[in-house]
PDB file of C-alpha atoms and ligand atoms in Angstrom:
ATOM      1  CA  MET A   1       0.000   0.000   0.000  1.00  0.00           C
ATOM      2  CA  ARG A   2       1.221   3.478  -0.856  1.00  0.00           C
ATOM      3  CA  THR A   3       0.008   6.148   1.536  1.00  0.00           C
ATOM      4  CA  ILE A   4      -0.388   9.646   0.117  1.00  0.00           C
ATOM      5  CA  GLY A   5      -0.691  12.538   2.575  1.00  0.00           C
ATOM      6  CA  ILE A   6      -2.502  15.587   1.177  1.00  0.00           C
ATOM      7  CA  ALA A   7      -1.049  18.297   3.327  1.00  0.00           C
ATOM      8  CA  ASN A   8      -0.576  22.011   3.815  1.00  0.00           C
ATOM      9  CA  HIS A   9      -1.075  23.767   7.132  1.00  0.00           C
ATOM     10  CA  LYS A  10      -2.982  26.586   5.471  1.00  0.00           C
ATOM     11  CA  GLY A  11      -6.743  26.098   5.311  1.00  0.00           C
ATOM     12  CA  GLY A  12      -8.821  26.644   2.205  1.00  0.00           C
ATOM     13  CA  VAL A  13      -6.136  25.737  -0.331  1.00  0.00           C
ATOM     14  CA  GLY A  14      -7.980  22.750  -1.809  1.00  0.00           C
ATOM     15  CA  LYS A  15      -6.665  19.857   0.295  1.00  0.00           C
ATOM     16  CA  THR A  16     -10.003  18.156   0.791  1.00  0.00           C
ATOM     17  CA  THR A  17     -11.188  18.752  -2.773  1.00  0.00           C
ATOM     18  CA  THR A  18      -7.900  17.276  -3.982  1.00  0.00           C
ATOM     19  CA  ALA A  19      -8.037  14.304  -1.591  1.00  0.00           C
ATOM     20  CA  VAL A  20     -11.563  13.257  -2.580  1.00  0.00           C
ATOM     21  CA  ASN A  21     -10.865  13.620  -6.298  1.00  0.00           C
ATOM     22  CA  LEU A  22      -7.534  11.799  -6.096  1.00  0.00           C
ATOM     23  CA  ALA A  23      -9.068   8.964  -4.080  1.00  0.00           C
ATOM     24  CA  ALA A  24     -12.007   8.640  -6.484  1.00  0.00           C
ATOM     25  CA  GLY A  25      -9.718   8.877  -9.513  1.00  0.00           C
ATOM     26  CA  LEU A  26      -7.393   6.161  -8.207  1.00  0.00           C
ATOM     27  CA  ALA A  27     -10.337   3.872  -7.422  1.00  0.00           C
ATOM     28  CA  ARG A  28     -11.819   4.471 -10.860  1.00  0.00           C
ATOM     29  CA  ALA A  29      -8.439   3.650 -12.414  1.00  0.00           C
ATOM     30  CA  GLY A  30      -8.745   0.218 -10.816  1.00  0.00           C
ATOM     31  CA  PHE A  31      -6.735   0.686  -7.616  1.00  0.00           C
ATOM     32  CA  ARG A  32      -8.154  -0.452  -4.279  1.00  0.00           C
ATOM     33  CA  THR A  33      -8.205   2.834  -2.406  1.00  0.00           C
ATOM     34  CA  LEU A  34      -8.886   3.921   1.173  1.00  0.00           C
ATOM     35  CA  LEU A  35      -9.668   7.584   1.796  1.00  0.00           C
ATOM     36  CA  VAL A  36      -8.727   8.466   5.373  1.00  0.00           C
ATOM     37  CA  ASP A  37     -10.296  11.592   6.840  1.00  0.00           C
ATOM     38  CA  VAL A  38      -7.787  12.937   9.363  1.00  0.00           C
ATOM     39  CA  ASP A  39      -9.597  16.264   9.855  1.00  0.00           C
ATOM     40  CA  ALA A  40     -12.229  16.645  12.595  1.00  0.00           C
ATOM     41  CA  GLN A  41     -14.076  19.028  10.281  1.00  0.00           C
ATOM     42  CA  ALA A  42     -15.021  15.814   8.424  1.00  0.00           C
ATOM     43  CA  HIS A  43     -15.458  17.438   5.023  1.00  0.00           C
ATOM     44  CA  ALA A  44     -14.067  14.465   3.105  1.00  0.00           C
ATOM     45  CA  THR A  45     -16.401  12.256   5.127  1.00  0.00           C
ATOM     46  CA  PHE A  46     -19.375  14.393   4.122  1.00  0.00           C
ATOM     47  CA  TRP A  47     -18.453  13.815   0.487  1.00  0.00           C
ATOM     48  CA  PHE A  48     -18.726  10.036   0.656  1.00  0.00           C
ATOM     49  CA  ALA A  49     -20.586   8.901   3.783  1.00  0.00           C
ATOM     50  CA  GLU A  50     -24.134   8.135   2.690  1.00  0.00           C
ATOM     51  CA  ASP A  51     -25.579   9.048   6.057  1.00  0.00           C
ATOM     52  CA  PRO A  52     -23.264  10.547   8.708  1.00  0.00           C
ATOM     53  CA  ALA A  53     -25.628   9.147  11.335  1.00  0.00           C
ATOM     54  CA  ASP A  54     -24.444   5.671  10.293  1.00  0.00           C
ATOM     55  CA  ILE A  55     -20.866   6.366  11.342  1.00  0.00           C
ATOM     56  CA  ASP A  56     -20.036   4.342  14.427  1.00  0.00           C
ATOM     57  CA  PHE A  57     -16.264   4.749  14.648  1.00  0.00           C
ATOM     58  CA  ASP A  58     -13.505   6.957  13.323  1.00  0.00           C
ATOM     59  CA  LEU A  59      -9.724   7.162  13.456  1.00  0.00           C
ATOM     60  CA  GLN A  60      -9.812   8.354  17.055  1.00  0.00           C
ATOM     61  CA  ASP A  61     -11.630   5.170  18.092  1.00  0.00           C
ATOM     62  CA  VAL A  62      -9.013   3.094  16.292  1.00  0.00           C
ATOM     63  CA  ILE A  63      -6.075   4.895  17.889  1.00  0.00           C
ATOM     64  CA  SER A  64      -7.391   5.695  21.363  1.00  0.00           C
ATOM     65  CA  ASN A  65     -10.127   3.131  21.992  1.00  0.00           C
ATOM     66  CA  GLY A  66      -8.698   0.001  20.427  1.00  0.00           C
ATOM     67  CA  VAL A  67     -11.455  -0.373  17.825  1.00  0.00           C
ATOM     68  CA  PRO A  68     -10.211  -2.564  14.935  1.00  0.00           C
ATOM     69  CA  ILE A  69      -9.733  -0.394  11.852  1.00  0.00           C
ATOM     70  CA  GLU A  70     -11.879  -2.751   9.758  1.00  0.00           C
ATOM     71  CA  LYS A  71     -14.869  -1.887  11.973  1.00  0.00           C
ATOM     72  CA  ALA A  72     -14.473   1.814  11.237  1.00  0.00           C
ATOM     73  CA  ILE A  73     -14.104   1.533   7.449  1.00  0.00           C
ATOM     74  CA  LEU A  74     -17.167   2.180   5.269  1.00  0.00           C
ATOM     75  CA  ASN A  75     -17.860   1.352   1.623  1.00  0.00           C
ATOM     76  CA  THR A  76     -18.660   4.275  -0.687  1.00  0.00           C
ATOM     77  CA  ARG A  77     -20.805   4.596  -3.797  1.00  0.00           C
ATOM     78  CA  ILE A  78     -17.601   4.328  -5.872  1.00  0.00           C
ATOM     79  CA  GLN A  79     -16.415   0.807  -6.559  1.00  0.00           C
ATOM     80  CA  GLY A  80     -12.986   0.202  -5.080  1.00  0.00           C
ATOM     81  CA  LEU A  81     -13.148   3.219  -2.783  1.00  0.00           C
ATOM     82  CA  ASP A  82     -13.559   2.834   0.974  1.00  0.00           C
ATOM     83  CA  LEU A  83     -13.628   5.551   3.626  1.00  0.00           C
ATOM     84  CA  LEU A  84     -12.192   5.750   7.108  1.00  0.00           C
ATOM     85  CA  PRO A  85     -14.422   8.582   8.266  1.00  0.00           C
ATOM     86  CA  ALA A  86     -13.865  11.446  10.660  1.00  0.00           C
ATOM     87  CA  THR A  87     -16.285  12.810  13.196  1.00  0.00           C
ATOM     88  CA  LEU A  88     -16.016  15.575  15.781  1.00  0.00           C
ATOM     89  CA  ALA A  89     -14.676  12.855  18.091  1.00  0.00           C
ATOM     90  CA  LEU A  90     -11.403  13.250  16.214  1.00  0.00           C
ATOM     91  CA  ALA A  91     -10.851  16.652  17.818  1.00  0.00           C
ATOM     92  CA  PRO A  92      -9.513  15.315  21.170  1.00  0.00           C
ATOM     93  CA  LEU A  93      -7.035  13.040  19.378  1.00  0.00           C
ATOM     94  CA  GLU A  94      -4.482  15.839  19.381  1.00  0.00           C
ATOM     95  CA  THR A  95      -4.375  16.005  23.176  1.00  0.00           C
ATOM     96  CA  GLU A  96      -4.685  12.239  23.562  1.00  0.00           C
ATOM     97  CA  LEU A  97      -1.616  11.725  21.391  1.00  0.00           C
ATOM     98  CA  VAL A  98       0.451  13.959  23.676  1.00  0.00           C
ATOM     99  CA  SER A  99       0.462  11.373  26.455  1.00  0.00           C
ATOM    100  CA  MET A 100       0.977   8.347  24.192  1.00  0.00           C
ATOM    101  CA  THR A 101       4.305   6.651  23.644  1.00  0.00           C
ATOM    102  CA  ARG A 102       5.618   6.607  20.057  1.00  0.00           C
ATOM    103  CA  ARG A 103       2.881   9.090  19.243  1.00  0.00           C
ATOM    104  CA  GLU A 104       4.186   9.855  15.751  1.00  0.00           C
ATOM    105  CA  ASP A 105       3.768   6.174  14.820  1.00  0.00           C
ATOM    106  CA  ARG A 106       0.138   5.851  15.850  1.00  0.00           C
ATOM    107  CA  ILE A 107      -1.549   6.510  12.511  1.00  0.00           C
ATOM    108  CA  ALA A 108       0.975   4.340  10.662  1.00  0.00           C
ATOM    109  CA  ARG A 109       0.331   1.504  13.105  1.00  0.00           C
ATOM    110  CA  ALA A 110      -3.432   1.844  12.687  1.00  0.00           C
ATOM    111  CA  LEU A 111      -3.093   1.670   8.893  1.00  0.00           C
ATOM    112  CA  ALA A 112      -0.675  -1.278   9.028  1.00  0.00           C
ATOM    113  CA  ASP A 113      -3.624  -3.614   9.656  1.00  0.00           C
ATOM    114  CA  VAL A 114      -5.061  -2.878   6.181  1.00  0.00           C
ATOM    115  CA  GLU A 115      -1.695  -2.686   4.428  1.00  0.00           C
ATOM    116  CA  THR A 116      -2.504  -5.612   2.112  1.00  0.00           C
ATOM    117  CA  SER A 117      -6.177  -4.705   1.571  1.00  0.00           C
ATOM    118  CA  TYR A 118      -5.494  -1.546  -0.466  1.00  0.00           C
ATOM    119  CA  ASP A 119      -3.172  -0.292  -3.177  1.00  0.00           C
ATOM    120  CA  PHE A 120      -3.487   3.284  -1.928  1.00  0.00           C
ATOM    121  CA  ALA A 121      -4.478   5.190   1.163  1.00  0.00           C
ATOM    122  CA  VAL A 122      -5.171   8.900   0.615  1.00  0.00           C
ATOM    123  CA  LEU A 123      -5.005  10.975   3.804  1.00  0.00           C
ATOM    124  CA  ASP A 124      -6.867  14.287   3.992  1.00  0.00           C
ATOM    125  CA  LEU A 125      -4.961  16.267   6.596  1.00  0.00           C
ATOM    126  CA  PRO A 126      -6.123  19.063   8.896  1.00  0.00           C
ATOM    127  CA  PRO A 127      -4.973  22.664   8.410  1.00  0.00           C
ATOM    128  CA  SER A 128      -2.431  22.667  11.222  1.00  0.00           C
ATOM    129  CA  LEU A 129       1.154  21.990  12.204  1.00  0.00           C
ATOM    130  CA  SER A 130       0.052  19.569  14.906  1.00  0.00           C
ATOM    131  CA  LEU A 131       0.803  16.130  16.305  1.00  0.00           C
ATOM    132  CA  VAL A 132      -2.070  14.694  14.262  1.00  0.00           C
ATOM    133  CA  THR A 133      -0.612  16.213  11.105  1.00  0.00           C
ATOM    134  CA  LEU A 134       2.824  14.904  12.034  1.00  0.00           C
ATOM    135  CA  ALA A 135       1.527  11.390  12.735  1.00  0.00           C
ATOM    136  CA  ALA A 136      -0.298  11.404   9.388  1.00  0.00           C
ATOM    137  CA  LEU A 137       2.814  12.590   7.550  1.00  0.00           C
ATOM    138  CA  ALA A 138       4.873   9.963   9.366  1.00  0.00           C
ATOM    139  CA  ALA A 139       2.444   7.325   8.034  1.00  0.00           C
ATOM    140  CA  ALA A 140       2.767   8.631   4.485  1.00  0.00           C
ATOM    141  CA  THR A 141       4.982   7.162   1.794  1.00  0.00           C
ATOM    142  CA  ASP A 142       4.398  10.228  -0.385  1.00  0.00           C
ATOM    143  CA  VAL A 143       3.307  13.809   0.278  1.00  0.00           C
ATOM    144  CA  ILE A 144       1.312  16.055  -2.034  1.00  0.00           C
ATOM    145  CA  ALA A 145       0.917  19.723  -1.083  1.00  0.00           C
ATOM    146  CA  PRO A 146      -1.914  21.632  -2.728  1.00  0.00           C
ATOM    147  CA  VAL A 147      -1.438  25.398  -2.834  1.00  0.00           C
ATOM    148  CA  SER A 148      -3.927  27.963  -4.062  1.00  0.00           C
ATOM    149  CA  ALA A 149      -2.690  30.450  -6.637  1.00  0.00           C
ATOM    150  CA  THR A 150      -2.494  33.375  -4.215  1.00  0.00           C
ATOM    151  CA  LYS A 151       0.502  35.239  -2.848  1.00  0.00           C
ATOM    152  CA  LEU A 152      -0.278  34.418   0.777  1.00  0.00           C
ATOM    153  CA  ALA A 153      -0.698  30.710   0.123  1.00  0.00           C
ATOM    154  CA  VAL A 154       2.572  30.499  -1.764  1.00  0.00           C
ATOM    155  CA  GLY A 155       4.311  32.420   1.026  1.00  0.00           C
ATOM    156  CA  GLY A 156       2.973  29.911   3.562  1.00  0.00           C
ATOM    157  CA  LEU A 157       4.059  26.949   1.451  1.00  0.00           C
ATOM    158  CA  GLY A 158       7.721  27.632   2.208  1.00  0.00           C
ATOM    159  CA  ALA A 159       7.016  27.511   5.942  1.00  0.00           C
ATOM    160  CA  PHE A 160       5.150  24.222   5.578  1.00  0.00           C
ATOM    161  CA  LEU A 161       7.884  22.624   3.499  1.00  0.00           C
ATOM    162  CA  SER A 162      10.625  23.652   5.896  1.00  0.00           C
ATOM    163  CA  TRP A 163       8.581  22.319   8.847  1.00  0.00           C
ATOM    164  CA  THR A 164       8.335  18.927   7.119  1.00  0.00           C
ATOM    165  CA  ASP A 165      12.046  19.035   6.234  1.00  0.00           C
ATOM    166  CA  ASP A 166      12.919  19.434   9.920  1.00  0.00           C
ATOM    167  CA  PHE A 167      11.094  16.174  10.671  1.00  0.00           C
ATOM    168  CA  ARG A 168      12.669  14.473   7.655  1.00  0.00           C
ATOM    169  CA  GLY A 169      16.000  15.411   9.157  1.00  0.00           C
ATOM    170  CA  GLU A 170      14.935  13.684  12.386  1.00  0.00           C
ATOM    171  CA  GLY A 171      13.748  10.616  10.463  1.00  0.00           C
ATOM    172  CA  VAL A 172      10.147  11.062  11.636  1.00  0.00           C
ATOM    173  CA  ILE A 173       8.881  11.837   8.138  1.00  0.00           C
ATOM    174  CA  THR A 174      10.335   9.592   5.437  1.00  0.00           C
ATOM    175  CA  ALA A 175       7.953  10.403   2.573  1.00  0.00           C
ATOM    176  CA  PRO A 176       9.328  12.555  -0.221  1.00  0.00           C
ATOM    177  CA  LEU A 177       7.349  15.476  -1.588  1.00  0.00           C
ATOM    178  CA  LEU A 178       5.769  13.824  -4.639  1.00  0.00           C
ATOM    179  CA  GLY A 179       4.552  17.147  -5.929  1.00  0.00           C
ATOM    180  CA  ILE A 180       2.851  20.485  -5.459  1.00  0.00           C
ATOM    181  CA  LEU A 181      -0.564  20.979  -7.002  1.00  0.00           C
ATOM    182  CA  VAL A 182      -1.592  24.539  -7.785  1.00  0.00           C
ATOM    183  CA  THR A 183      -5.315  25.016  -7.241  1.00  0.00           C
ATOM    184  CA  MET A 184      -7.857  27.779  -7.798  1.00  0.00           C
ATOM    185  CA  VAL A 185      -5.995  29.203 -10.774  1.00  0.00           C
ATOM    186  CA  ASP A 186      -7.838  32.126 -12.341  1.00  0.00           C
ATOM    187  CA  SER A 187      -6.032  32.727 -15.591  1.00  0.00           C
ATOM    188  CA  ARG A 188      -7.789  36.098 -16.005  1.00  0.00           C
ATOM    189  CA  THR A 189      -6.067  37.581 -12.975  1.00  0.00           C
ATOM    190  CA  ARG A 190      -2.500  38.798 -13.026  1.00  0.00           C
ATOM    191  CA  VAL A 191      -1.738  37.500  -9.540  1.00  0.00           C
ATOM    192  CA  SER A 192      -2.781  33.996 -10.534  1.00  0.00           C
ATOM    193  CA  ARG A 193      -0.526  34.047 -13.593  1.00  0.00           C
ATOM    194  CA  GLU A 194       2.360  35.541 -11.611  1.00  0.00           C
ATOM    195  CA  VAL A 195       2.070  32.936  -8.866  1.00  0.00           C
ATOM    196  CA  LEU A 196       1.915  30.083 -11.362  1.00  0.00           C
ATOM    197  CA  ASP A 197       4.922  31.441 -13.301  1.00  0.00           C
ATOM    198  CA  ALA A 198       6.944  31.923 -10.114  1.00  0.00           C
ATOM    199  CA  LEU A 199       6.215  28.369  -8.981  1.00  0.00           C
ATOM    200  CA  ARG A 200       7.056  26.965 -12.412  1.00  0.00           C
ATOM    201  CA  ASP A 201      10.378  28.867 -12.337  1.00  0.00           C
ATOM    202  CA  SER A 202      11.208  27.489  -8.880  1.00  0.00           C
ATOM    203  CA  ASP A 203      12.830  24.110  -8.363  1.00  0.00           C
ATOM    204  CA  LEU A 204       9.750  22.760  -6.559  1.00  0.00           C
ATOM    205  CA  PRO A 205       8.264  19.545  -8.019  1.00  0.00           C
ATOM    206  CA  LEU A 206       5.136  21.110  -9.483  1.00  0.00           C
ATOM    207  CA  PHE A 207       2.484  18.964 -11.145  1.00  0.00           C
ATOM    208  CA  GLU A 208       1.884  20.051 -14.738  1.00  0.00           C
ATOM    209  CA  ALA A 209      -1.833  19.816 -14.119  1.00  0.00           C
ATOM    210  CA  ALA A 210      -3.258  22.892 -12.391  1.00  0.00           C
ATOM    211  CA  ILE A 211      -6.785  23.171 -11.062  1.00  0.00           C
ATOM    212  CA  PRO A 212      -8.800  26.145 -12.334  1.00  0.00           C
ATOM    213  CA  ARG A 213     -10.886  28.289 -10.014  1.00  0.00           C
ATOM    214  CA  ARG A 214     -14.535  27.527 -10.726  1.00  0.00           C
ATOM    215  CA  VAL A 215     -17.567  28.738  -8.820  1.00  0.00           C
ATOM    216  CA  ALA A 216     -18.965  25.268  -9.554  1.00  0.00           C
ATOM    217  CA  ALA A 217     -16.492  23.829  -7.018  1.00  0.00           C
ATOM    218  CA  GLU A 218     -18.972  24.767  -4.285  1.00  0.00           C
ATOM    219  CA  ASP A 219     -21.749  22.891  -6.084  1.00  0.00           C
ATOM    220  CA  GLN A 220     -19.494  19.853  -6.295  1.00  0.00           C
ATOM    221  CA  VAL A 221     -19.377  19.844  -2.497  1.00  0.00           C
ATOM    222  CA  GLY A 222     -23.154  20.138  -2.196  1.00  0.00           C
ATOM    223  CA  GLY A 223     -23.660  17.555  -4.942  1.00  0.00           C
ATOM    224  CA  ARG A 224     -20.786  15.456  -3.565  1.00  0.00           C
ATOM    225  CA  LEU A 225     -19.390  15.225  -7.083  1.00  0.00           C
ATOM    226  CA  VAL A 226     -15.910  14.020  -8.018  1.00  0.00           C
ATOM    227  CA  VAL A 227     -13.874  13.295 -11.114  1.00  0.00           C
ATOM    228  CA  GLY A 228     -15.559  10.597 -13.177  1.00  0.00           C
ATOM    229  CA  ASP A 229     -19.117  11.609 -12.288  1.00  0.00           C
ATOM    230  CA  ASP A 230     -21.219  12.551 -15.323  1.00  0.00           C
ATOM    231  CA  GLU A 231     -22.602  15.635 -13.570  1.00  0.00           C
ATOM    232  CA  ALA A 232     -19.193  16.952 -12.449  1.00  0.00           C
ATOM    233  CA  ASN A 233     -18.014  20.312 -13.777  1.00  0.00           C
ATOM    234  CA  PRO A 234     -16.081  19.412 -16.953  1.00  0.00           C
ATOM    235  CA  ASP A 235     -13.173  21.837 -16.339  1.00  0.00           C
ATOM    236  CA  LEU A 236     -12.604  20.653 -12.776  1.00  0.00           C
ATOM    237  CA  ALA A 237     -13.041  17.008 -13.752  1.00  0.00           C
ATOM    238  CA  ALA A 238     -10.583  17.295 -16.645  1.00  0.00           C
ATOM    239  CA  ALA A 239      -7.984  19.057 -14.497  1.00  0.00           C
ATOM    240  CA  TYR A 240      -8.315  16.554 -11.663  1.00  0.00           C
ATOM    241  CA  GLN A 241      -8.152  13.626 -14.111  1.00  0.00           C
ATOM    242  CA  ALA A 242      -4.901  15.012 -15.548  1.00  0.00           C
ATOM    243  CA  PHE A 243      -3.576  15.336 -11.983  1.00  0.00           C
ATOM    244  CA  VAL A 244      -4.585  11.749 -11.106  1.00  0.00           C
ATOM    245  CA  ASN A 245      -2.831  10.478 -14.244  1.00  0.00           C
ATOM    246  CA  GLU A 246       0.319  12.373 -13.281  1.00  0.00           C
ATOM    247  CA  VAL A 247       0.250  10.958  -9.757  1.00  0.00           C
ATOM    248  CA  ILE A 248      -0.041   7.425 -11.137  1.00  0.00           C
ATOM    249  CA  ALA A 249       2.827   8.081 -13.562  1.00  0.00           C
ATOM    250  CA  ARG A 250       5.058   9.677 -10.922  1.00  0.00           C
ATOM    251  CA  MET A 251       4.511   6.814  -8.514  1.00  0.00           C
ATOM    252  CA  GLY A 252       5.424   4.292 -11.166  1.00  0.00           C
ATOM    253  CA  VAL A 253       2.564   1.959 -10.252  1.00  0.00           C
ATOM    254  CA  THR A 254       0.680  -0.292 -12.629  1.00  0.00           C
ATOM    255  CA  ARG A 255      -3.064  -0.442 -12.687  1.00  0.00           C
ATOM    256  CA  GLY A 256      -4.804  -2.898 -10.424  1.00  0.00           C
TER     257      GLY A 256
HETATM  258  N1  ADP B 301     -10.904  24.830  -7.950  1.00  0.00           N
HETATM  259  C1  ADP B 301     -11.678  25.498  -7.103  1.00  0.00           C
HETATM  260  N2  ADP B 301     -12.312  26.631  -7.492  1.00  0.00           N
HETATM  261  C2  ADP B 301     -13.081  27.317  -6.616  1.00  0.00           C
HETATM  262  N3  ADP B 301     -13.311  26.949  -5.342  1.00  0.00           N
HETATM  263  C3  ADP B 301     -12.708  25.836  -4.890  1.00  0.00           C
HETATM  264  C4  ADP B 301     -11.859  25.052  -5.738  1.00  0.00           C
HETATM  265  N4  ADP B 301     -11.406  24.004  -5.016  1.00  0.00           N
HETATM  266  C5  ADP B 301     -11.946  24.111  -3.777  1.00  0.00           C
HETATM  267  N5  ADP B 301     -12.735  25.207  -3.697  1.00  0.00           N
HETATM  268  C6  ADP B 301     -13.498  25.669  -2.538  1.00  0.00           C
HETATM  269  O1  ADP B 301     -12.609  26.290  -1.635  1.00  0.00           O
HETATM  270  C7  ADP B 301     -12.922  25.913  -0.292  1.00  0.00           C
HETATM  271  C8  ADP B 301     -11.724  25.248   0.346  1.00  0.00           C
HETATM  272  O2  ADP B 301     -11.432  24.047  -0.351  1.00  0.00           O
HETATM  273  P1  ADP B 301     -11.014  22.739   0.444  1.00  0.00           P
HETATM  274  O3  ADP B 301     -10.755  21.683  -0.567  1.00  0.00           O
HETATM  275  O4  ADP B 301     -12.003  22.430   1.502  1.00  0.00           O
HETATM  276  O5  ADP B 301      -9.641  23.236   1.084  1.00  0.00           O
HETATM  277  P2  ADP B 301      -8.884  22.760   2.427  1.00  0.00           P
HETATM  278  O6  ADP B 301      -9.204  21.331   2.641  1.00  0.00           O
HETATM  279  O7  ADP B 301      -7.438  23.015   2.128  1.00  0.00           O
HETATM  280  O8  ADP B 301      -9.385  23.629   3.533  1.00  0.00           O
HETATM  281  C9  ADP B 301     -14.134  25.009  -0.360  1.00  0.00           C
HETATM  282  O9  ADP B 301     -15.274  25.770  -0.122  1.00  0.00           O
HETATM  283  C10 ADP B 301     -14.105  24.493  -1.792  1.00  0.00           C
HETATM  284  O10 ADP B 301     -15.366  24.176  -2.274  1.00  0.00           O
HETATM  285 MG1   MG B 302      -9.913  20.286   4.288  1.00  0.00          MG
END
């Protein structure tokens, strides 16, 4: 199993939208995929849980309460895609981790039980530089950082990358940065073009695919639409499909 952490400590940069589309795209490409919602806001969960009232357990139960991970995992409407959901109960995990031994290993150890059941796990991370984020990044074999095409987001990206590099230096994070995905690109605005050009001129591993800013993105949330759905916005779907294809190519995996 390859475990992809979708991470950036800044909120609102497209992490969750990217995680749900990547997970759906990988499943639809034939890979057995587990989407893991590591954010107590539970937005990724909302996308795929048929009825949130049906959720009995989440990652916090697995890590803190000894619930077997298989009991927490739900099927989704997409064949080959399962969900380890989040609920508000995930919020105390941060403080619970503090008093645990080998706290950075806890998410990796939870996922180890389904290591052979999936080709990919896609982790939707919270917008924080926290223990939960660190434990999720420590579980990852690859990291993808979405960044919105705004000056502030790009400024914050450097801080995030150097934070992860510190933990790579300590051996806590071993996953390389697979790539940076630029989201919410508005090609009509100068700032968007400038940001994209600056990133392309940098030596950061940018994905060639970039996600356009579309008002329809909000409807996709309400309609719970992802790449591959007939009703999905064609521009967003095409951009996310190109991104999924690049991820598959960069990881050098063959279709399941
Ligand atoms: N390409 C896009 N164009 C316009 N709005 C977007 C786009 N992608 C995401 N959004 C919206 O921006 C907000 C933040 O996106 P989200 O994926 O939740 O980011 P994060 O998980 O980093 O907080 C959401 O309301 C989402 O619907
Ligand atoms: Mg999010």
